[in-house]
Coordinates of C-alpha atoms (C1' of nucleotides) in Angstrom, one line a residue:
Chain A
X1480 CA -17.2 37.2 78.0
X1481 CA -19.8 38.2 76.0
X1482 CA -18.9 40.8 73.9
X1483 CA -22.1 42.7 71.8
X1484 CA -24.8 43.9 73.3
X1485 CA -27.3 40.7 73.5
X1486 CA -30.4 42.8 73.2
X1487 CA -29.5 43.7 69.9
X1488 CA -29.1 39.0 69.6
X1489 CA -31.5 38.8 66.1
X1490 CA -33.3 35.4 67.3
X1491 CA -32.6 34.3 63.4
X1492 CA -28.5 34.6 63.8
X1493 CA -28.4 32.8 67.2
X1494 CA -30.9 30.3 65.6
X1495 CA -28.3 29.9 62.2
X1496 CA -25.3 29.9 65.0
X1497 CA -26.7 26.7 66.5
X1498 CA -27.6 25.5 62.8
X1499 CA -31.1 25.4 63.3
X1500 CA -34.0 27.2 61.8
X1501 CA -35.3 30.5 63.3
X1502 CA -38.8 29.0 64.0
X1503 CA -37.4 26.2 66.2
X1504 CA -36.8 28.7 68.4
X1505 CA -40.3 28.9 69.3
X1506 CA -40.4 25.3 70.1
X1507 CA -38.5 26.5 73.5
X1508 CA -39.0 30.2 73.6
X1509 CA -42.5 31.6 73.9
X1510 CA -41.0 34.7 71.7
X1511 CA -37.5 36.9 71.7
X1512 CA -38.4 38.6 74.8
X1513 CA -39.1 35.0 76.5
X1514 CA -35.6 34.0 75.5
X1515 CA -33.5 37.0 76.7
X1516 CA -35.3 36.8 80.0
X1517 CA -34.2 33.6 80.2
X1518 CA -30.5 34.9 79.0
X1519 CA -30.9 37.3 82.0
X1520 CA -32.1 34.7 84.4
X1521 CA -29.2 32.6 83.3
X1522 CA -26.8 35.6 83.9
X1523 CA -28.2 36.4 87.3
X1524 CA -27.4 33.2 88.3
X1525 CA -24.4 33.4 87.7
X1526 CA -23.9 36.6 89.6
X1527 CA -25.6 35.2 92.8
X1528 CA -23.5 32.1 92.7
X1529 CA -20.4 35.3 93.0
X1530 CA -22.0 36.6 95.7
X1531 CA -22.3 33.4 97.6
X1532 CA -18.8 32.7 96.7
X1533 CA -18.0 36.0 98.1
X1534 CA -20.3 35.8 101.0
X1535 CA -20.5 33.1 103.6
X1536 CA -24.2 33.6 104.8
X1537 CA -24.0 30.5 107.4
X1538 CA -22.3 32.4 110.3
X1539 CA -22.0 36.1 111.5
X1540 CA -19.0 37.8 110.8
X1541 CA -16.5 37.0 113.8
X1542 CA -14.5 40.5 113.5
X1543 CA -14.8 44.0 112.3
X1544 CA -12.6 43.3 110.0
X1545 CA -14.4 40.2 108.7
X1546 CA -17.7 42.4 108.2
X1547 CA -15.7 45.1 106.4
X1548 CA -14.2 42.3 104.4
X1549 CA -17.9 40.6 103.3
X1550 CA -19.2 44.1 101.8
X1551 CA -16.0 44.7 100.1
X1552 CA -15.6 41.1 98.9
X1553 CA -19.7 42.0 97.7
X1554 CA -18.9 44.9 96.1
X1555 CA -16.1 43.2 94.4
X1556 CA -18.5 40.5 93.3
X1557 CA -20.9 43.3 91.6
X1558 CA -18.4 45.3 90.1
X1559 CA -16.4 42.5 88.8
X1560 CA -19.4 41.4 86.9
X1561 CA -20.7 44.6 85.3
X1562 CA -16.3 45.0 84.7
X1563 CA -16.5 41.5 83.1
X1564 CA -19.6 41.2 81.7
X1565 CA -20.9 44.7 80.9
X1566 CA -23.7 43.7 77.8
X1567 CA -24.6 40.8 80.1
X1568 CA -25.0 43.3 83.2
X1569 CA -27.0 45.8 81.2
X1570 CA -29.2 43.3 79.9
X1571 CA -29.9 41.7 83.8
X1572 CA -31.0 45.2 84.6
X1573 CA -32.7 46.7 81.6
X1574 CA -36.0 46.8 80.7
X1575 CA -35.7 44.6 78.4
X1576 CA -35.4 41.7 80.9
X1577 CA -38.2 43.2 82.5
X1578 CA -40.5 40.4 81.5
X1579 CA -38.9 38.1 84.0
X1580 CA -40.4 39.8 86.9
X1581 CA -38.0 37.5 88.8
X1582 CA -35.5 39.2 89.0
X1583 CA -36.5 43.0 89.4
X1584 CA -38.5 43.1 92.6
X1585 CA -37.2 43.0 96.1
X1586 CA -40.3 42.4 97.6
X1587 CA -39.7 40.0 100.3
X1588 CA -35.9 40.8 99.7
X1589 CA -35.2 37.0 99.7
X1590 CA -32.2 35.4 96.8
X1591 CA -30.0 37.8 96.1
X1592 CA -31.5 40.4 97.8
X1593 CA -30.5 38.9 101.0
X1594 CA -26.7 39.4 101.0
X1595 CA -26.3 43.4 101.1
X1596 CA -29.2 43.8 104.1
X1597 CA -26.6 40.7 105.8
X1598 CA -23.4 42.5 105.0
X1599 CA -24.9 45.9 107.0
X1600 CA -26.3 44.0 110.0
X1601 CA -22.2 42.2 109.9
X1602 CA -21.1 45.7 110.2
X1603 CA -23.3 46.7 113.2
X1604 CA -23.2 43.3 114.9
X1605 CA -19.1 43.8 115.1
X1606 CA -19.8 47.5 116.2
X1607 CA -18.5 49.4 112.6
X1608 CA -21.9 50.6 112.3
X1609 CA -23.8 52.4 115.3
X1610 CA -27.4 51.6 114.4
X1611 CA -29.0 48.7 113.3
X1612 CA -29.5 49.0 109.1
X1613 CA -32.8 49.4 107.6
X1614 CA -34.4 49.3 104.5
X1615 CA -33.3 52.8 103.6
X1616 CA -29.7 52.7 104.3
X1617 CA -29.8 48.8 102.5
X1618 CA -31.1 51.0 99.8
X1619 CA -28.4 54.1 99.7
X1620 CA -25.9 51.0 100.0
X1621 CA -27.3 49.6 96.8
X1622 CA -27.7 52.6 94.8
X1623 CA -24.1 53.4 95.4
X1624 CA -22.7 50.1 94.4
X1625 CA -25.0 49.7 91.4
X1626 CA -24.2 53.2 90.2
X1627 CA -21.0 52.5 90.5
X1628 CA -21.2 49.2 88.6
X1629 CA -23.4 51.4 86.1
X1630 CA -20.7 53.6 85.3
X1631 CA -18.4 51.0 84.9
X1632 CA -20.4 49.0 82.6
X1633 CA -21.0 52.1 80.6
X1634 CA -20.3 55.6 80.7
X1635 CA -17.2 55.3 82.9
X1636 CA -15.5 52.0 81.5
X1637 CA -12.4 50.3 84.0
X1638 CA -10.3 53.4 83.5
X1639 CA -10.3 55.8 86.2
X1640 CA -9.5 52.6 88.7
X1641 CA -8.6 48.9 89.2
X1642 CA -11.4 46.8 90.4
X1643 CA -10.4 45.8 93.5
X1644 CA -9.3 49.3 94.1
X1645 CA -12.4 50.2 93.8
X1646 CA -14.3 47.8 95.5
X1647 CA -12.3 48.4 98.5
X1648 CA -13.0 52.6 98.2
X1649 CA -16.9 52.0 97.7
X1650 CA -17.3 49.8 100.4
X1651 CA -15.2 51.9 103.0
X1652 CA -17.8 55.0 101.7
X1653 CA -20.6 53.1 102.4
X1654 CA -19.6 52.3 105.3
X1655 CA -18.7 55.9 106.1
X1656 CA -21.8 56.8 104.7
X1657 CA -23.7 55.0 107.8
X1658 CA -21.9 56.0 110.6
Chain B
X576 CA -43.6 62.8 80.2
X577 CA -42.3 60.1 77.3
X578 CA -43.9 57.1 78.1
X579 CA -42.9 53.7 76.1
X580 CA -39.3 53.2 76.2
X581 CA -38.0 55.3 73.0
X582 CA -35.3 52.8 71.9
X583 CA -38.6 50.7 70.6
X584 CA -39.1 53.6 68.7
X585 CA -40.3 52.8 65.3
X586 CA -38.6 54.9 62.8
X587 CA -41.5 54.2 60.0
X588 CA -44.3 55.3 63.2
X589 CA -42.4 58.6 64.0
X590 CA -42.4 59.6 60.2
X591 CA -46.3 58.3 60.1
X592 CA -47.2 60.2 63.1
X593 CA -45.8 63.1 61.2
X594 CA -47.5 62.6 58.2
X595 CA -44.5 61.7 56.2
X596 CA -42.7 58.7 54.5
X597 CA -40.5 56.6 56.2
X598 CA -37.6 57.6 53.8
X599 CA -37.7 61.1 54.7
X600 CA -36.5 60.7 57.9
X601 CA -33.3 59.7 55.9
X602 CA -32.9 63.8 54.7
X603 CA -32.5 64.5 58.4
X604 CA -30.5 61.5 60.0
X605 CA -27.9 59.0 58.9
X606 CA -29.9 56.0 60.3
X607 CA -31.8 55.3 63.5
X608 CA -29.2 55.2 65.8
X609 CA -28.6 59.2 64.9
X610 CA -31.9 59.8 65.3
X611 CA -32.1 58.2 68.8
X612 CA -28.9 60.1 69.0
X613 CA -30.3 63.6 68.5
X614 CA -32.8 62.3 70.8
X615 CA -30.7 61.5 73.7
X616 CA -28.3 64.8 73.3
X617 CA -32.1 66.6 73.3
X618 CA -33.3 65.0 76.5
X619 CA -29.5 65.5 77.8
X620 CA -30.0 69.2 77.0
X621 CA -33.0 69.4 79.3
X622 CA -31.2 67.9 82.1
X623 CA -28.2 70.5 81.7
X624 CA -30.8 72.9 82.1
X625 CA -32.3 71.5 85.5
X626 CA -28.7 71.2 86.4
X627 CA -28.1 74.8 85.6
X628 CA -31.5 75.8 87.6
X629 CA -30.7 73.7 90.4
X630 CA -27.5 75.1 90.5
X631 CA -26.2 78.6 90.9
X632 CA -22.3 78.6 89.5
X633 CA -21.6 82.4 89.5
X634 CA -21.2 82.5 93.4
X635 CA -19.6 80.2 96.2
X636 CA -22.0 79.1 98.5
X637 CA -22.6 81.7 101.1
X638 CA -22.8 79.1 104.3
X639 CA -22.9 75.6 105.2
X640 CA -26.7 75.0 104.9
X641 CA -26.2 76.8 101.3
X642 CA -24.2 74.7 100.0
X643 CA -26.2 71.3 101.4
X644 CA -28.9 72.8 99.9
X645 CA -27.0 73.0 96.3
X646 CA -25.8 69.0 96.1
X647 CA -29.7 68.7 98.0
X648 CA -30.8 70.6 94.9
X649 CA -28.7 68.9 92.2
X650 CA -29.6 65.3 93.6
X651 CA -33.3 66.2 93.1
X652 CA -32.6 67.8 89.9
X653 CA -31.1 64.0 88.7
X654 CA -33.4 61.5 90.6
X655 CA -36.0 63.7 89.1
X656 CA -35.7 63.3 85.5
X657 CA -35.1 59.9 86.1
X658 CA -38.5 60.0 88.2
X659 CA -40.5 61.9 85.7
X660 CA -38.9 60.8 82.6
X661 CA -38.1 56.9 83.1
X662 CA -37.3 56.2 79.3
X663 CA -35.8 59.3 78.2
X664 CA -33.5 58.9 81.3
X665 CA -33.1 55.5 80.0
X666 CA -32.1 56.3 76.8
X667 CA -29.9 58.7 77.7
X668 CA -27.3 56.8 79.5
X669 CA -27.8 53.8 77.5
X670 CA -25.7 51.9 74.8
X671 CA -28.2 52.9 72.5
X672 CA -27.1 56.5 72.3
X673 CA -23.5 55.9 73.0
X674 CA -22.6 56.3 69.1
X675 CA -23.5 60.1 70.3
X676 CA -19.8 60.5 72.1
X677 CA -21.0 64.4 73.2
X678 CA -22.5 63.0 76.2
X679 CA -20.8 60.2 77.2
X680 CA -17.3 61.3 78.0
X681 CA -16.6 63.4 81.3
X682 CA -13.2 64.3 80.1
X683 CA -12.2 68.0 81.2
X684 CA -15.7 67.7 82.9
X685 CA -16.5 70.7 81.6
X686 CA -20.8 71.4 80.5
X687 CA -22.5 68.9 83.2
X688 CA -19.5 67.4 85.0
X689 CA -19.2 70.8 86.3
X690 CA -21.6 70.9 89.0
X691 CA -21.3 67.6 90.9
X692 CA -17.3 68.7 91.4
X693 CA -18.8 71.9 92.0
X694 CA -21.3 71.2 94.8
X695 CA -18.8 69.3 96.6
X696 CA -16.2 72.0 96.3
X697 CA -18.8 74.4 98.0
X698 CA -19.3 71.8 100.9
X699 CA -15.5 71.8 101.3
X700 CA -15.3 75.7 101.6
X701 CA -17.9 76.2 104.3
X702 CA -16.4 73.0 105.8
X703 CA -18.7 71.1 106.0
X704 CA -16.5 67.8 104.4
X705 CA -12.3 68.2 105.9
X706 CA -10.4 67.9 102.6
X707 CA -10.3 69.1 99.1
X708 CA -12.6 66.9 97.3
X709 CA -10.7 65.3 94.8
X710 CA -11.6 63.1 91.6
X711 CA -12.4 59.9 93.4
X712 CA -14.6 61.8 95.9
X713 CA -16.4 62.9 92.8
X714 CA -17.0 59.5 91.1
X715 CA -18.3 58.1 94.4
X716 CA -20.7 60.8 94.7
X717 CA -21.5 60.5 91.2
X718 CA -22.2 56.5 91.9
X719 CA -24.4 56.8 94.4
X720 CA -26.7 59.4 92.8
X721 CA -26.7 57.7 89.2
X722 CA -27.0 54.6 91.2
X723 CA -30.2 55.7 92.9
X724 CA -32.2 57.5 89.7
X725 CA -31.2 54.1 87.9
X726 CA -32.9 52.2 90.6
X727 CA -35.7 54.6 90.8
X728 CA -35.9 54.7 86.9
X729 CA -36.3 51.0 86.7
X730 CA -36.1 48.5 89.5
X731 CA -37.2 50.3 92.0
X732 CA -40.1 53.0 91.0
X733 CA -41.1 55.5 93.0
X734 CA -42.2 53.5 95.4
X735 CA -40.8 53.3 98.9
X736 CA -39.8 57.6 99.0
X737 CA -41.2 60.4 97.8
X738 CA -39.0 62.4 95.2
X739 CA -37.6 65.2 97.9
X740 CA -37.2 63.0 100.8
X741 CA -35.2 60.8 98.8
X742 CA -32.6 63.2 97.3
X743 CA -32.4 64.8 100.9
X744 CA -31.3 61.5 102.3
X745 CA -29.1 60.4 99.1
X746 CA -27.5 64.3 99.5
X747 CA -26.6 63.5 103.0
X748 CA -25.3 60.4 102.6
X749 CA -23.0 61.4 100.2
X750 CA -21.6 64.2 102.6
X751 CA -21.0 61.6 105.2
X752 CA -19.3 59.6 103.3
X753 CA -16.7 62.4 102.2
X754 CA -16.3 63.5 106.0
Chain C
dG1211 C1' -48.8 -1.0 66.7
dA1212 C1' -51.2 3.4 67.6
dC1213 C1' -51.1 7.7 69.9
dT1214 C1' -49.0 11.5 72.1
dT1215 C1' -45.3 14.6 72.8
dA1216 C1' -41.2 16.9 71.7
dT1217 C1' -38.8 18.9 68.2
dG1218 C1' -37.6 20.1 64.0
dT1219 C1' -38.6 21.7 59.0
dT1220 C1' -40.2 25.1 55.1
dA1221 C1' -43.2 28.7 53.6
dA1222 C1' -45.3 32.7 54.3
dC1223 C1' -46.8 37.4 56.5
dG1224 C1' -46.3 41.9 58.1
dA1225 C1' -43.2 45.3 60.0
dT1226 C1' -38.8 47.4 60.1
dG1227 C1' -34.3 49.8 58.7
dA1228 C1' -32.2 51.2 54.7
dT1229 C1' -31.2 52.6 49.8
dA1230 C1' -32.1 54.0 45.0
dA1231 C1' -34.3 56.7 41.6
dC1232 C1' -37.1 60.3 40.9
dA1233 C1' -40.0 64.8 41.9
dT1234 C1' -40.7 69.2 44.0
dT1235 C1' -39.8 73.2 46.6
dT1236 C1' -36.5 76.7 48.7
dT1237 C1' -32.7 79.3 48.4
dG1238 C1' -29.1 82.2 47.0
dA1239 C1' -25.9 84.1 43.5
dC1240 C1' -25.7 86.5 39.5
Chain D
dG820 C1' -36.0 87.7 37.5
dT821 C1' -33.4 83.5 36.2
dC822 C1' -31.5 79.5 37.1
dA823 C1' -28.6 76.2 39.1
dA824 C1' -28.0 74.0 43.5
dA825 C1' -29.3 72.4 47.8
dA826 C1' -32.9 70.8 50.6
dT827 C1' -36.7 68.0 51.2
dG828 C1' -40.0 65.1 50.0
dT829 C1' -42.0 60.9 47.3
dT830 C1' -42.6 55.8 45.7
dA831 C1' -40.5 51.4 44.9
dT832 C1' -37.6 48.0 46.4
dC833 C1' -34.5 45.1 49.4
dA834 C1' -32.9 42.2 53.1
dT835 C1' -33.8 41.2 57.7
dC836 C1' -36.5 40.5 61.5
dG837 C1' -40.1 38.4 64.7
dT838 C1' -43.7 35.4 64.3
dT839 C1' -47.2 32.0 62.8
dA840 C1' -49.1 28.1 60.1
dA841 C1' -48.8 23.7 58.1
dC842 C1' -46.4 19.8 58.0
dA843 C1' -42.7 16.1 59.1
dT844 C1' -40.4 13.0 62.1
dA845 C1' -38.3 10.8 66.2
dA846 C1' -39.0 9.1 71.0
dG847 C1' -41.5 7.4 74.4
dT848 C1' -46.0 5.4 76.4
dC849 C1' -50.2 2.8 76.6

DNA sequence: GACTTATGTTAACGATGATAACATTTTGAC
DNA sequence: GTCAAAATGTTATCATCGTTAACATAAGTC
């Protein structure tokens, strides 16, 4: 887990941790905002892989239950990595990764973007939901689970509730939320 | 509006643009991180306020529609700052101006944990949501609006809802999922 | 073997946050 | 009004930081 805030890395200390000078950085790294979007590409990465773990894309869910399960098991996957990883989390979404535009924009809503959109058709294809999920309700869905992750990785640190707890309350709202 | 993101703030800049040396900023605050600090509780200030606008507390809301119209009012208060004020919004909810503790803890939710609790309390007593709302009901709420002005402050601009629209729809949402 | 590429080095530059030592003004008590 | 103290500013200096330039060397290619 990575512990300080890595937007605060100095590029010379990382550089002395590897015991190498600061200007062979450059050698790999265009400059210090080049290397923590690559840090952040890294780290989003690694929370897609959790959301594929969590989420089995190849078939439609075969219950209600199973499509309740997916967001939850989704929701899980976010939470658990702004719970786990909070200065790795902020620095995915801050504007300091913002140089890798690869991560921020949902335009064609492909990699990552895929699996929430997925989980909300689940839940109307197994009749949870009673209309079919568009963009705007993919988008109340998100804000509700990254604000929650938000709080979590900040202001409102693991206290008030377990993670799965949680996971399992956010997802039943959202779902609430569409009905 | 506050356009480049203050935490790049250059201390030596702000006392230059004030006609004054760097080391005077030192007779005011402790180091930068007060500074962004006094920033931060400033900017926080001005959203109270917008809270407090939004938000009539001397009176229970008269009627159902009244007391939409409050947690309508309150979410536009919050995505709007967000919307207007990107970097300051940041800033205020970042790690950066954690060292200022004021904000950051919603203990007794007294000052502006008030009116989130509040707004759904008024919803609950024109009955418009069944049951007492209770803390949990409150952090969900909370999520999904601090999720939405994070989006809107960074990953997703502006773009796909105008400001009202969207704090209509968050604001009904967020009733639906506490009926 | 010569040339190119990848990767590292040291030295230096300008900007930054911070501190120390010193000067000046404001203020308030007597 | 005097005068000491507090407040507020100054310049000089430091270590650190991101970054670049100039140079060295190892590996691989023709």
């Amino acid at each position: 887990m990575v512990q300080e805030d890595i937007a605060n890395l100095s590029l010379r200390q990382l550089a002395a941790g590897l015991g190498v000078s600061a200007a062979a950085v450059y050698r790999h790294f265009a400059d210090r905002d080049d290397l923590l979007a690559e840090v952040a590409r890294i780290g989003f990465e690694r929370l897609e892989k959790q959301f594929e773990d969590a989420f089995d894309m190849t078939c439609p869910p075969a219950d209600a239950p199973e499509a309740t399960f997916r967001l939850r098991r989704l929701a899980e996957a976010y939470l658990g990595f702004a719970d786990t990883e909070p200065a790795l989390w902020r620095l995915i979404f801050s504007a300091q990764a913002e140089p890798f535009r690869g991560i921020t924009p949902p335009e064609g809503c492909g990699g990552s973007y895929q699996y929430l959109p997925a989980a909300l058709l689940g839940l109307h294809q197994t009749g949870i939901i009673p209309t079919q999920p568009n963009e705007r309700d993919a988008l109340f869905a998100w804000s509700a689970i990254h604000g929650a992750a938000t709080l979590r990785a900040g202001l409102v640190p693991g206290a008030l509730m377990p993670l799965t707890e949680l996971a399992t309350e956010v997802a039943e709202r959202v779902i609430k939320s569409l009905k």
